[in-house]
mmCIF file of C-alpha atoms in Angstrom:
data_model
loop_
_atom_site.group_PDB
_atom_site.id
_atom_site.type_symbol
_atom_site.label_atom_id
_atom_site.label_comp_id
_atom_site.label_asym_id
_atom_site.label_seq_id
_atom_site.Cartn_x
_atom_site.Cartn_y
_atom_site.Cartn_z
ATOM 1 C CA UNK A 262 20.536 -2.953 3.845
ATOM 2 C CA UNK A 263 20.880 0.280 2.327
ATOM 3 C CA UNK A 264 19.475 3.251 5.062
ATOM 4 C CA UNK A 265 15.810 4.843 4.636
ATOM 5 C CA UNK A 266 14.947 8.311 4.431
ATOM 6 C CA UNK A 267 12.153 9.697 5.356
ATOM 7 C CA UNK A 268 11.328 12.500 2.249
ATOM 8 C CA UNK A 269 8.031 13.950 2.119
ATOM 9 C CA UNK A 270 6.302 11.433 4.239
ATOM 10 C CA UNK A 271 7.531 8.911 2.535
ATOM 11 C CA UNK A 272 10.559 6.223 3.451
ATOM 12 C CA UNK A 273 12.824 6.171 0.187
ATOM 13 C CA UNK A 274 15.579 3.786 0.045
ATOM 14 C CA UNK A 275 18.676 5.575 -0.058
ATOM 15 C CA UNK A 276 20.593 3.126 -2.604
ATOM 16 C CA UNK A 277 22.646 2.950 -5.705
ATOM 17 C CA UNK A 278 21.075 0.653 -9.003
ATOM 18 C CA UNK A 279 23.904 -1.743 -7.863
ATOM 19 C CA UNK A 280 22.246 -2.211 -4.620
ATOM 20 C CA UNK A 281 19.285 -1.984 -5.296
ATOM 21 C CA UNK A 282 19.712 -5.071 -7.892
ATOM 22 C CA UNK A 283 21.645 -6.672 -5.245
ATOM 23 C CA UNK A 284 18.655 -6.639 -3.174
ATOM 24 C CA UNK A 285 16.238 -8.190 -5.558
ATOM 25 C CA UNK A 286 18.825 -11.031 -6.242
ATOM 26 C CA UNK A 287 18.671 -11.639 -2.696
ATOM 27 C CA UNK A 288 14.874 -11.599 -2.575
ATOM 28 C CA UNK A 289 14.502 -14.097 -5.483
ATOM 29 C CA UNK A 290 17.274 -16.682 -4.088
ATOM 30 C CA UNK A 291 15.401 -16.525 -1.263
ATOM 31 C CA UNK A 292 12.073 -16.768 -2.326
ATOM 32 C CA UNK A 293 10.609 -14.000 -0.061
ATOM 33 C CA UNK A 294 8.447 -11.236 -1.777
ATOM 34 C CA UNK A 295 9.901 -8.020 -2.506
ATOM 35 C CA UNK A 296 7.746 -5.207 -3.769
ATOM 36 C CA UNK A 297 9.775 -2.506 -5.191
ATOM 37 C CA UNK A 298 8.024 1.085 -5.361
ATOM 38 C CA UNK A 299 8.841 4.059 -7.499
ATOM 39 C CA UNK A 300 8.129 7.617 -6.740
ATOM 40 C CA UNK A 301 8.056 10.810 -9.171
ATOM 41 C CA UNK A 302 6.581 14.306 -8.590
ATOM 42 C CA UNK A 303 3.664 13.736 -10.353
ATOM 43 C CA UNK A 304 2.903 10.703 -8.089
ATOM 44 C CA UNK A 305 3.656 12.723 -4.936
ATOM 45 C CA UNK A 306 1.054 15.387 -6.068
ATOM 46 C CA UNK A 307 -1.217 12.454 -6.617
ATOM 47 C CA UNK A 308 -1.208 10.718 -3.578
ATOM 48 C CA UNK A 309 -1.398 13.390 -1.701
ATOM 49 C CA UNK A 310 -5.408 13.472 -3.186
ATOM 50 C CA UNK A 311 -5.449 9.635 -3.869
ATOM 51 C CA UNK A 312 -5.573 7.978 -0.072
ATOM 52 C CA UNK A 313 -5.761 4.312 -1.689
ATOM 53 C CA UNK A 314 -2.608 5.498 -3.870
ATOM 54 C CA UNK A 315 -1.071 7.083 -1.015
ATOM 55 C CA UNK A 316 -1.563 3.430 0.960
ATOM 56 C CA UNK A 317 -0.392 1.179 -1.729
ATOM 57 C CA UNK A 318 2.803 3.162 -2.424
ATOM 58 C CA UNK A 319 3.627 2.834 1.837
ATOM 59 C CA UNK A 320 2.631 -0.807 1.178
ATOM 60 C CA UNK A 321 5.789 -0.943 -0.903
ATOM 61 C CA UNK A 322 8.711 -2.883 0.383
ATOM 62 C CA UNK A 323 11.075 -0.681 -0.886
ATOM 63 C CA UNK A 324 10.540 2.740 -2.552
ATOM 64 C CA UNK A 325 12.923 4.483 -4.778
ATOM 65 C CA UNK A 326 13.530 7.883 -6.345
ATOM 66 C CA UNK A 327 12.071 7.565 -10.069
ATOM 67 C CA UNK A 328 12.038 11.165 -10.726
ATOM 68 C CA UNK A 329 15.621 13.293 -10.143
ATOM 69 C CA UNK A 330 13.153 16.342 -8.478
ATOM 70 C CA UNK A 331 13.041 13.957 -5.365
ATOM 71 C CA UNK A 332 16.860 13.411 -5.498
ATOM 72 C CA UNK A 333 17.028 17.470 -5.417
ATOM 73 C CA UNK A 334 14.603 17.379 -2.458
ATOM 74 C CA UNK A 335 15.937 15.055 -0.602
ATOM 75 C CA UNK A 336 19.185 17.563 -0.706
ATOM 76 C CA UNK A 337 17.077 20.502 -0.012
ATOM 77 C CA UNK A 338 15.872 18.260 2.978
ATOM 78 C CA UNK A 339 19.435 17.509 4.392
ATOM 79 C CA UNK A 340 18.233 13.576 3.765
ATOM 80 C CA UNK A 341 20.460 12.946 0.465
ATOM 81 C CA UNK A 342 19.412 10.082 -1.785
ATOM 82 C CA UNK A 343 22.641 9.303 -3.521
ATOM 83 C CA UNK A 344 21.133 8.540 -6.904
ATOM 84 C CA UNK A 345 18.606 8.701 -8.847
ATOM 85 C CA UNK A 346 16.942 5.068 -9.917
ATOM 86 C CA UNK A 347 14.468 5.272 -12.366
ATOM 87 C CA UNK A 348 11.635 3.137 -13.202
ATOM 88 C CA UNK A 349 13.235 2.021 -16.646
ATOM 89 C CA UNK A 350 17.100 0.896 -15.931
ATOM 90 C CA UNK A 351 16.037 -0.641 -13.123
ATOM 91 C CA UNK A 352 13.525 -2.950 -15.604
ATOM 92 C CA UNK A 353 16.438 -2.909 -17.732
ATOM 93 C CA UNK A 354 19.140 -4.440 -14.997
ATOM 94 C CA UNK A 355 16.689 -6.933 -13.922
ATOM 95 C CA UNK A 356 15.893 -7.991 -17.224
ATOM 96 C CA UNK A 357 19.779 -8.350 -17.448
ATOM 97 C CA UNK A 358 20.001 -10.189 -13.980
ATOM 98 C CA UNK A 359 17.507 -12.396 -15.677
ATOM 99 C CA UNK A 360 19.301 -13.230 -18.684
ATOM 100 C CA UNK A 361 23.130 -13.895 -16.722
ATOM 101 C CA UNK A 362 21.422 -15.528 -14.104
ATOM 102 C CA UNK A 363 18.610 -17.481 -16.056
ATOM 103 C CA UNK A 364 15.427 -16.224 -14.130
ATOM 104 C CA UNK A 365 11.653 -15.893 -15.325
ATOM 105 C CA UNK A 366 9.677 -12.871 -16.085
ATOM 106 C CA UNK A 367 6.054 -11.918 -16.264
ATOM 107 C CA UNK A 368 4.980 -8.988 -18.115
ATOM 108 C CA UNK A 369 2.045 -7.585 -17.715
ATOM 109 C CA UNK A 370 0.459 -4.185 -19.234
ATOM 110 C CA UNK A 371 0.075 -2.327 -22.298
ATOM 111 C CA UNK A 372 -1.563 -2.871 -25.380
ATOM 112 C CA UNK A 373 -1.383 -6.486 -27.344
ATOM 113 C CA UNK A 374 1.182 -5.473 -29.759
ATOM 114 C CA UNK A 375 3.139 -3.608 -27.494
ATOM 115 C CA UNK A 376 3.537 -6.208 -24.778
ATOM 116 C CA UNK A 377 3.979 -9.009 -27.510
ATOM 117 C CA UNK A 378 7.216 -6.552 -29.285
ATOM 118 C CA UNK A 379 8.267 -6.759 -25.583
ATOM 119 C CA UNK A 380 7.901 -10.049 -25.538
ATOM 120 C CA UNK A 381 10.141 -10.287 -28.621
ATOM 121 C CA UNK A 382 12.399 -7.988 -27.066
ATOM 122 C CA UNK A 383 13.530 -9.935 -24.594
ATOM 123 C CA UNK A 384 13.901 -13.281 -26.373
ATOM 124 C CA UNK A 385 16.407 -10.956 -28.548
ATOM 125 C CA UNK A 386 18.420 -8.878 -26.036
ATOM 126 C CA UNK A 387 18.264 -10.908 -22.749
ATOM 127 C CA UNK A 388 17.991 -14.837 -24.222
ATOM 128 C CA UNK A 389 19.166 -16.210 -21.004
ATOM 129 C CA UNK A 390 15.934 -14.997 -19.440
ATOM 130 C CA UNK A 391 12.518 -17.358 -19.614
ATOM 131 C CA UNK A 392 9.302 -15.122 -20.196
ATOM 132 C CA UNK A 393 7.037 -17.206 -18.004
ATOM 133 C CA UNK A 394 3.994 -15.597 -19.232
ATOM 134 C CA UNK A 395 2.403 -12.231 -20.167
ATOM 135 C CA UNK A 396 -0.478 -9.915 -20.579
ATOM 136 C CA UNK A 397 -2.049 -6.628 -22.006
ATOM 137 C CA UNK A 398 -3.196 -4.104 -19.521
ATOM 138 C CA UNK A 399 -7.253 -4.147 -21.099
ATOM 139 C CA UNK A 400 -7.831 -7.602 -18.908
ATOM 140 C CA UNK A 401 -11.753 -7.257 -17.143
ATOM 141 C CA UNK A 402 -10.755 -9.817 -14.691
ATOM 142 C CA UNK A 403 -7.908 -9.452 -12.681
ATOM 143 C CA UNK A 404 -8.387 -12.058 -10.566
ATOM 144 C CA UNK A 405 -7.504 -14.533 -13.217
ATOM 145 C CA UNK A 406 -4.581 -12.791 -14.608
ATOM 146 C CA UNK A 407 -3.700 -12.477 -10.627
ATOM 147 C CA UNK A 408 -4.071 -16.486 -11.180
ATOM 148 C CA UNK A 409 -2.113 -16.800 -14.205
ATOM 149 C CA UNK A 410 0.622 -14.774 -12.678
ATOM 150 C CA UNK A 411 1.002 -17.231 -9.657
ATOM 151 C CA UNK A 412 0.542 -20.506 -11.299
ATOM 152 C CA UNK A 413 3.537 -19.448 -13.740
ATOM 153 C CA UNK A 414 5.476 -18.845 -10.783
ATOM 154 C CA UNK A 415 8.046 -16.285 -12.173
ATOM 155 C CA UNK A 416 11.009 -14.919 -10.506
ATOM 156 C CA UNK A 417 10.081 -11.376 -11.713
ATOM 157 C CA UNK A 418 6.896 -9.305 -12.270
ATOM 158 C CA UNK A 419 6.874 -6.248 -14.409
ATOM 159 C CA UNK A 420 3.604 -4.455 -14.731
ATOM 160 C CA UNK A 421 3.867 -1.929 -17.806
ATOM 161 C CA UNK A 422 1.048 0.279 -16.409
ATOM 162 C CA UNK A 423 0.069 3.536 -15.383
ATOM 163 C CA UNK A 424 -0.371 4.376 -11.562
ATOM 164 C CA UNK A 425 -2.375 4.230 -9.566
ATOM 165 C CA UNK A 426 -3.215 1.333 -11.038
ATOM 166 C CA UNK A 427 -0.278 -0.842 -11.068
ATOM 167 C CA UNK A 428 0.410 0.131 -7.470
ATOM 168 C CA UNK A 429 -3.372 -0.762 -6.274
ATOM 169 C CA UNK A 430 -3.094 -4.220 -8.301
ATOM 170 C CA UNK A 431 0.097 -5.241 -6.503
ATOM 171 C CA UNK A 432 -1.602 -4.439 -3.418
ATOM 172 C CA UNK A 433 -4.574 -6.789 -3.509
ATOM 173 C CA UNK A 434 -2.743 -9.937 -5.066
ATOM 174 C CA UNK A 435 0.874 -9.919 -3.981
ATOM 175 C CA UNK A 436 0.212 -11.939 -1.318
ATOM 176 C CA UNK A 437 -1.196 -14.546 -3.004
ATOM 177 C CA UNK A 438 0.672 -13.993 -6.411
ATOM 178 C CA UNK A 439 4.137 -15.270 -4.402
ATOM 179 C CA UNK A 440 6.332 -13.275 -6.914
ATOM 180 C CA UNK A 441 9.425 -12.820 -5.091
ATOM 181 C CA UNK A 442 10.511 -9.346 -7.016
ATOM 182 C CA UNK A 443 7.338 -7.220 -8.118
ATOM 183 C CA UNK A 444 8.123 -3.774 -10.329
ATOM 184 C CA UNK A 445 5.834 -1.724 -11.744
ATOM 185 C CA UNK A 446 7.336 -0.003 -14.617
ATOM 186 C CA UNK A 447 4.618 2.347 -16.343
ATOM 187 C CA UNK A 448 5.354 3.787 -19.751
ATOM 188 C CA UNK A 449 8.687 1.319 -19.773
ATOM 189 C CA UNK A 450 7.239 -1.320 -22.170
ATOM 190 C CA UNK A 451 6.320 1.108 -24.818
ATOM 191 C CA UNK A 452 9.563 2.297 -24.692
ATOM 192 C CA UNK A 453 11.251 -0.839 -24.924
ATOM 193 C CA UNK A 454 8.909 -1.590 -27.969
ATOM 194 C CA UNK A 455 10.190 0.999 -29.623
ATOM 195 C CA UNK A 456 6.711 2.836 -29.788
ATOM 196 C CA UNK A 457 7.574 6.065 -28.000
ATOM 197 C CA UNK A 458 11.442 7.373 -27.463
ATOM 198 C CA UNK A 459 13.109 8.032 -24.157
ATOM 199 C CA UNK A 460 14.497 11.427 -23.439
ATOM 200 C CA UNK A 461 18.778 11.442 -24.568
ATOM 201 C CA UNK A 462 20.653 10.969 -21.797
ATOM 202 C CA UNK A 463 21.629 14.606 -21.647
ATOM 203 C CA UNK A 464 17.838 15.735 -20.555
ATOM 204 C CA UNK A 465 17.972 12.635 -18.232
ATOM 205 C CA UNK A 466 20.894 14.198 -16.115
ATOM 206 C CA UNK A 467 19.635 18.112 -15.879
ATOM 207 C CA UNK A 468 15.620 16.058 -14.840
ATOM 208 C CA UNK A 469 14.070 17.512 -17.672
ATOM 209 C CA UNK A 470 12.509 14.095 -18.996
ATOM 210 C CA UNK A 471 9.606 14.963 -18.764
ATOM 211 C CA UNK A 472 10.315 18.340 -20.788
ATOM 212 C CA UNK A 473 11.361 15.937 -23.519
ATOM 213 C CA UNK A 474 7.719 13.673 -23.043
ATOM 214 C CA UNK A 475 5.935 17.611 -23.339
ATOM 215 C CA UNK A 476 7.343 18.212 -26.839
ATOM 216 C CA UNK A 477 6.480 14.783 -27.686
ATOM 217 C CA UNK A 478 2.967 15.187 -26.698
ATOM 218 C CA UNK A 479 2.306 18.972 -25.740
ATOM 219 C CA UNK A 480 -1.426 19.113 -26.165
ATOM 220 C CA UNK A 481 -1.873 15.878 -23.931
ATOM 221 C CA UNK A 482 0.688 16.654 -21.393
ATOM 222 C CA UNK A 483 1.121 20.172 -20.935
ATOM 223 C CA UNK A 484 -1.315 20.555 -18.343
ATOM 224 C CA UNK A 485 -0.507 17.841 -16.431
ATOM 225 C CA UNK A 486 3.158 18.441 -16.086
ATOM 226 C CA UNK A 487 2.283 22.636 -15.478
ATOM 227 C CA UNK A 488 -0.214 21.405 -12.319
ATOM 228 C CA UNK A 489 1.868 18.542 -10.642
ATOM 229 C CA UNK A 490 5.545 20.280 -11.147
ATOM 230 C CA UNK A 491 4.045 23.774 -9.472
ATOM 231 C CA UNK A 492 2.287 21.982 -6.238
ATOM 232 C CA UNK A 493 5.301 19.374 -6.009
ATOM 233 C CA UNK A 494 7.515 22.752 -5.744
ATOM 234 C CA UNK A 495 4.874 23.998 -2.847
ATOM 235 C CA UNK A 496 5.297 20.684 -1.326
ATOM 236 C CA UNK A 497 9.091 20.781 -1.156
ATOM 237 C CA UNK A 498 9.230 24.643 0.312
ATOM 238 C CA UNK A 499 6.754 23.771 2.591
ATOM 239 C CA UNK A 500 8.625 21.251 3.651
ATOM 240 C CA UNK A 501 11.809 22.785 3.843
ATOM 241 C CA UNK A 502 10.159 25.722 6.141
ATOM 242 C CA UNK A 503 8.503 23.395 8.180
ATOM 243 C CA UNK A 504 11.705 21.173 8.861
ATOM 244 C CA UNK A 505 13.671 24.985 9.571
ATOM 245 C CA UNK A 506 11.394 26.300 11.774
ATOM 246 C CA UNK A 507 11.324 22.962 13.628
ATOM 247 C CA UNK A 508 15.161 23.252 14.164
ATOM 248 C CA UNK A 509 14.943 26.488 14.940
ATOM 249 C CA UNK A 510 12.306 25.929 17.638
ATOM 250 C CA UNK A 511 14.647 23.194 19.601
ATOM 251 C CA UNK A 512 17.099 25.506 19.204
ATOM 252 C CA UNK A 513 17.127 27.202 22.865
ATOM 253 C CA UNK A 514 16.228 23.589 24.241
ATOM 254 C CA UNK A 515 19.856 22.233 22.912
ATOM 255 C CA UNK A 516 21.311 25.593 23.949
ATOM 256 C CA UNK A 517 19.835 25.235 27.713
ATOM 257 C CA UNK A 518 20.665 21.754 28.112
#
């Protein structure tokens, strides 16, 4: 298995998409539950005031650099992530891996339509895959859609919500939902739908996605993006310092010995 790294409290998976779909292949041939985390600036910020968020993300089998401002800090740390693996081609390989290998998927999240054009979506682009069941996001009880999910016994779970509450459902029913691979995707299913567009591939490279989401949407996201990109950059120097001054510190120790 691919090495962890510890960056900013956290143990990301230091792995290419290749591996890291090689790992939930493994997990689903063998039947054993895999939980695969994602982790962004904005979620960083988050958790760091969210203890329940904070929990379910180190409940995470696996965690993985969503957002390319943890790739740049885990260089700043001296603990390099190779790559970048975001939230959405990761969905996107799996549902791929689902289709050449003929596995099942449950989708869950999202409005109606949105999760039905997924839905649709799938049975298009990846026929070899079997949809084993779905489900909007606007359930009021998620212990029968926890229920649902296990008695359709799917190789896959994708959970096209928002965090913290994907993270937190995951959390309370994995272990009795059996799914061996469990991904929660956020915005990804209204992307796939076709109702909001992903940034070119150009603003994906320099990180700026979620520039491209703020001209979208400036009067809903500007403030969000201004609050969790400034203390995310504290976080990081802060860390940087503390990890220096550390070093420096055992510095005569080494020099003694």
């Amino acid at each position: 298995m691919s090495e962890v790294r510890e960056i900013l409290g956290y143990p990301m998976l230091a792995a290419t998409m290749g591996e890291v779909v090689g790992l939930c292949g493994a997990a689903i041939a063998e039947r054993r539950p895999l939980q695969v985390g994602v982790l962004n600036a904005a979620k960083v910020v988050n958790a760091g005031r969210d203890a329940s968020l904070h929990a379910a993300m180190l409940s995470c089998d696996v965690i993985l650099a969503d957002g390319q401002s943890l790739v740049w800090a885990s260089r700043m740390l001296g603990k390099p992530l190779p790559e970048r693996v975001a939230g959405i081609d990761l969905f996107v390989n799996l549902l791929q891996l689902a289709h050449e290998q003929h596995l099942s998927v449950y989708l869950l999240g999202a409005a109606p339509d949105v999760v039905e054009k997924v839905v649709a979506v799938v049975a298009e682009k990846y026929p070899g895959a079997r949809v084993a069941g779905y489900h909007d996001g606007y359930y009021t009880d998620e212990e029968a859609v926890a229920a649902e999910i296990a008695a359709s016994r799917p190789d896959m779970l994708f959970l096209g919500m928002t965090s913290p509450k994907k993270e937190k459902f995951l959390e309370r029913y994995q272990p009795t939902m059996g799914v061996p691979v469990t991904h929660g995707v956020g915005g990804s299913f209204d992307i796939l739908a076709g109702v909001t567009k992903r940034a070119p591939e150009s603003w994906q490279r320099m990180g700026m996605e979620w520039a491209y989401r703020l001209v979208q949407e400036p009067g809903r996201m500007w403030k969000r993006y201004l609050r969790t990109n400034v203390l995310f950059s504290v976080m990081v120097v802060k860390a940087v310092f503390t990890q220096r001054t550390a070093q420096l510190t055992a510095l005569p120790a080494r020099e003694v010995a």
